[in-house]
Short mmCIF file of C-alpha atoms in Angstrom, two decimals:
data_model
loop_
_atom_site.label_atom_id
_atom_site.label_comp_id
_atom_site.label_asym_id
_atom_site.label_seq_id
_atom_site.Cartn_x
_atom_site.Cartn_y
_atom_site.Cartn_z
CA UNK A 10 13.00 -29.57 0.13
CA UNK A 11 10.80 -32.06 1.20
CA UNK A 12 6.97 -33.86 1.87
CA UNK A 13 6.07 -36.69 4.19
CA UNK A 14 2.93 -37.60 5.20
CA UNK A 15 2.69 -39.75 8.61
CA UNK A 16 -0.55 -41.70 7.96
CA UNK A 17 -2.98 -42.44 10.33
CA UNK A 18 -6.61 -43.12 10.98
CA UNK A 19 -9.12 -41.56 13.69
CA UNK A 20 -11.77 -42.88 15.58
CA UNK A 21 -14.40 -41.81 12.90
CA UNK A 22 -12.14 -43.75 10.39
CA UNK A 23 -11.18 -40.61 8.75
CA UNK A 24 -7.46 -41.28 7.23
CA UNK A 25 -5.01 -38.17 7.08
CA UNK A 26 -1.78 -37.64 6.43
CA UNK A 27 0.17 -35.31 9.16
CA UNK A 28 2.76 -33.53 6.49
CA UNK A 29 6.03 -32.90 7.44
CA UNK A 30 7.53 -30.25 5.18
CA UNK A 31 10.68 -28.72 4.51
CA UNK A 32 9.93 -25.98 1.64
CA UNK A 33 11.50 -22.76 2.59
CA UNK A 34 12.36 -21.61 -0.74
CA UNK A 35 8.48 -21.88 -1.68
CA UNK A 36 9.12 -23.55 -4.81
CA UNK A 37 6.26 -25.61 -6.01
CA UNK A 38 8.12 -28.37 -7.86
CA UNK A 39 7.80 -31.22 -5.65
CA UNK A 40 6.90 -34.75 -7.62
CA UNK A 41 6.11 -37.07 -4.56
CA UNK A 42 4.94 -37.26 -1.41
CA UNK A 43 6.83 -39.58 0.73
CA UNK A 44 5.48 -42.00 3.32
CA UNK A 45 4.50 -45.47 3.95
CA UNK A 46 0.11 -46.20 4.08
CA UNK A 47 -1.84 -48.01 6.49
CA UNK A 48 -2.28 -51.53 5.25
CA UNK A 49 -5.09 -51.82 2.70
CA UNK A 50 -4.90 -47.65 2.47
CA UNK A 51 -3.60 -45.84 -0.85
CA UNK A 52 -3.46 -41.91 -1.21
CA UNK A 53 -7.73 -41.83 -2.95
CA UNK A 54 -8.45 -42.97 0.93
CA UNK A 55 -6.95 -39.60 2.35
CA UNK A 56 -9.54 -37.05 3.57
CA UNK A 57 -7.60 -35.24 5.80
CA UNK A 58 -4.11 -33.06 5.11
CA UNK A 59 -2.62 -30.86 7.64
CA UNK A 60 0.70 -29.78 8.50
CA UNK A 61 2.44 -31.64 11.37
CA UNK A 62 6.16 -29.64 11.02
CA UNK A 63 7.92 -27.41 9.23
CA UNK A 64 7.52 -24.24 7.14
CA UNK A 65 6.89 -23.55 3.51
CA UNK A 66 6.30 -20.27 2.09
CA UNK A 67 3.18 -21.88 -0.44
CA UNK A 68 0.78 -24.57 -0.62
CA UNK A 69 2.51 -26.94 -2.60
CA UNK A 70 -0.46 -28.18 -5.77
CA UNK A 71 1.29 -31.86 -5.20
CA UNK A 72 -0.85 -32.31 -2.32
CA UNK A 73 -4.22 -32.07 -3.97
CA UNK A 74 -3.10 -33.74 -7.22
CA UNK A 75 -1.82 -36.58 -4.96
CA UNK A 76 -4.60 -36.64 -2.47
CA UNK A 77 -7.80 -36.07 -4.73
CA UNK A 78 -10.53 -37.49 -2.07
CA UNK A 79 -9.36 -34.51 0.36
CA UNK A 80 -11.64 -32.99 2.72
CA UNK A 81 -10.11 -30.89 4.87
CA UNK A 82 -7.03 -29.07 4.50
CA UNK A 83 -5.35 -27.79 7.69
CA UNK A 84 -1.76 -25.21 7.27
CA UNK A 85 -2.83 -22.86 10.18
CA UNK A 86 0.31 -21.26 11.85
CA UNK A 87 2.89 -22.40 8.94
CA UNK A 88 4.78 -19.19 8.00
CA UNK A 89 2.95 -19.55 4.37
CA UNK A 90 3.30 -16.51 2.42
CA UNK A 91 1.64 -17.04 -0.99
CA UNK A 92 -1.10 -19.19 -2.17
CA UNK A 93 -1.16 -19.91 -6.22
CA UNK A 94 -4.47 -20.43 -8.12
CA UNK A 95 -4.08 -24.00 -8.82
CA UNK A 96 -2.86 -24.73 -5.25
CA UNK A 97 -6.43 -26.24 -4.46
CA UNK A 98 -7.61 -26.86 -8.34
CA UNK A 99 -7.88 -30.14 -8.11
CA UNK A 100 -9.06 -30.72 -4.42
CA UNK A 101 -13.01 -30.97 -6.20
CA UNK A 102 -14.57 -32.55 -2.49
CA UNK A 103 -13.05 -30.06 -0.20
CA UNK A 104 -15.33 -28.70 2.75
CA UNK A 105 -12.83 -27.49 4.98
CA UNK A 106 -9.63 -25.11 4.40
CA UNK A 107 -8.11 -23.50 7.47
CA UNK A 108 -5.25 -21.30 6.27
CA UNK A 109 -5.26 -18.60 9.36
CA UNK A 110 -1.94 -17.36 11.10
CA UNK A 111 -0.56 -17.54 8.26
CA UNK A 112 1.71 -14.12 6.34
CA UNK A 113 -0.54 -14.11 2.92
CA UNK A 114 -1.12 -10.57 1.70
CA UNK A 115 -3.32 -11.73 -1.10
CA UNK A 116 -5.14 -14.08 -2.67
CA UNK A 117 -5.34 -15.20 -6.99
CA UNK A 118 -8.93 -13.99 -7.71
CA UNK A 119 -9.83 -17.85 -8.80
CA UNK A 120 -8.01 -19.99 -5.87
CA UNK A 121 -11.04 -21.06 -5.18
CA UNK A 122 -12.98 -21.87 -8.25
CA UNK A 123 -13.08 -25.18 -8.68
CA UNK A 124 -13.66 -25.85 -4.41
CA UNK A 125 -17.71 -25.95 -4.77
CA UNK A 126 -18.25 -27.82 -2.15
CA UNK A 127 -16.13 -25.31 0.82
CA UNK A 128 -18.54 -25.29 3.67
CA UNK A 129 -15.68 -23.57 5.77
CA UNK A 130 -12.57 -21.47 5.04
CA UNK A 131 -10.73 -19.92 7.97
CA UNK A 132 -8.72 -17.01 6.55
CA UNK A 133 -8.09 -15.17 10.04
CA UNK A 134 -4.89 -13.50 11.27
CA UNK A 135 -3.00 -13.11 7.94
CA UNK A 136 -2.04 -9.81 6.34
CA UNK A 137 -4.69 -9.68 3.78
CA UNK A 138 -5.27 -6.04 3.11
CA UNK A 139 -7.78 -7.22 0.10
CA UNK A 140 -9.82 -9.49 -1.60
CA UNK A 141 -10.51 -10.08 -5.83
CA UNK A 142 -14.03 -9.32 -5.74
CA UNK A 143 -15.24 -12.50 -7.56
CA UNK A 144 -12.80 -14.45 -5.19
CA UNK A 145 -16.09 -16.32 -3.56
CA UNK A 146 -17.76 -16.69 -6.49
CA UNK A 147 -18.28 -20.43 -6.83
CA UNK A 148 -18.46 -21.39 -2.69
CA UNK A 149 -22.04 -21.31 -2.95
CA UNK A 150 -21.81 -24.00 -0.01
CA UNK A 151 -19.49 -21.53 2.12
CA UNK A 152 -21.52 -21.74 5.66
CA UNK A 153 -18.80 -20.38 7.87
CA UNK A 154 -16.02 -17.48 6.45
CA UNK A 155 -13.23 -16.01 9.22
CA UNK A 156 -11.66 -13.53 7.91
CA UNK A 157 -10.49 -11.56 11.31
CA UNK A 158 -7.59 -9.85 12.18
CA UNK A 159 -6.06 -8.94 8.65
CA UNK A 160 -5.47 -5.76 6.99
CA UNK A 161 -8.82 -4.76 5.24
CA UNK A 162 -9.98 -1.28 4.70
CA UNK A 163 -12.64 -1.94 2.64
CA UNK A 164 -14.42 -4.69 0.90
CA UNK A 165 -16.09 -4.79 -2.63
CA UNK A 166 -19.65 -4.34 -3.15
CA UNK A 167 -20.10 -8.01 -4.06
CA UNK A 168 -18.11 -9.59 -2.82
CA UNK A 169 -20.59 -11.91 -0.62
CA UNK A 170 -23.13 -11.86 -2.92
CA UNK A 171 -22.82 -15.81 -4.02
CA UNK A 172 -23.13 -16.79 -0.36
CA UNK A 173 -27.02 -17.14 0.19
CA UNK A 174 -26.12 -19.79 3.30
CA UNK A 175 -23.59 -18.42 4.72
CA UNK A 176 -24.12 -18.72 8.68
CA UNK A 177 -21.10 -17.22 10.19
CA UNK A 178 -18.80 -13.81 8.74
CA UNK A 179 -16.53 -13.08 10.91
CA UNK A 180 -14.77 -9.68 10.13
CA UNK A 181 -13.41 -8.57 13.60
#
């Protein structure tokens, strides 16, 4: 199993790492990410994760513990299968997660509780059949929620009731 981030920056001067990851067991015991920085760039300058190639079954919690300035997290269409509460814990300045096309069939009830600042979280084509209902408890901030083409029968009562700004819902 492996991580390694290709570094680069944008024409916005965003700086992300493009992760290359080998972690079809799923285990979440990884201790480093490997890679070489920009010059004058360390990992509290990364805003920007997303998955370049391979598969892994989870979200490793390495990446948010490593990369604590993270913005936007992008594993759309990686084959990931389970998501552990503390796999975004400590990624406090997130606004965007994009985790659709993906083979989760549920979600820990507080995966997102420390992510206050989620603006956007794109749970779309998965095989979520249902949701913990205080699972969007604490994304006050969500503007924009995706959750099309999954499983669901029904949803609970309140399960929206935190999101006062919320612009978009898609359920389709």
């Amino acid at each position: 199993t492996s991580l390694h981030c290709n570094y680069s920056s944008n024409r916005l001067s965003s700086y992300s790492c493009r992760l290359s990851i080998d972690n079809a067991d799923g285990k979440d015991d990884f201790y480093h990410v490997a890679g070489k920085h920009s010059p004058n760039k360390t990992n509290e300058d990364v805003i920007v994760v997303s998955r370049d190639s391979g598969t892994s079954k989870n979200i490793p919690s390495i990446i948010c513990s490593t990369f604590t300035s993270l913005e936007l997290i992008d594993f759309h269409n990686s084959n990931v299968e389970v998501i552990s509460a503390e796999a975004f814990k400590k990624c406090k300045n997130l606004t965007v997660l994009n985790l659709s096309n993906n083979l989760l069939r549920e979600l820990p009830v507080k995966v997102f509780e420390r992510n206050v600042n989620l603006r956007e979280l794109q749970l779309s084509s998965n095989q979520l059949a249902m949701l913990p209902d205080r699972i969007f408890k604490f994304l006050r901030q969500l503007e924009v929620l995706s959750l099309r083409n999954n499983s669901f029968v029904d949803f609970p009562s309140t399960l929206f009731r935190s999101q006062a700004i919320l612009k978009k819902l898609d359920l389709s």
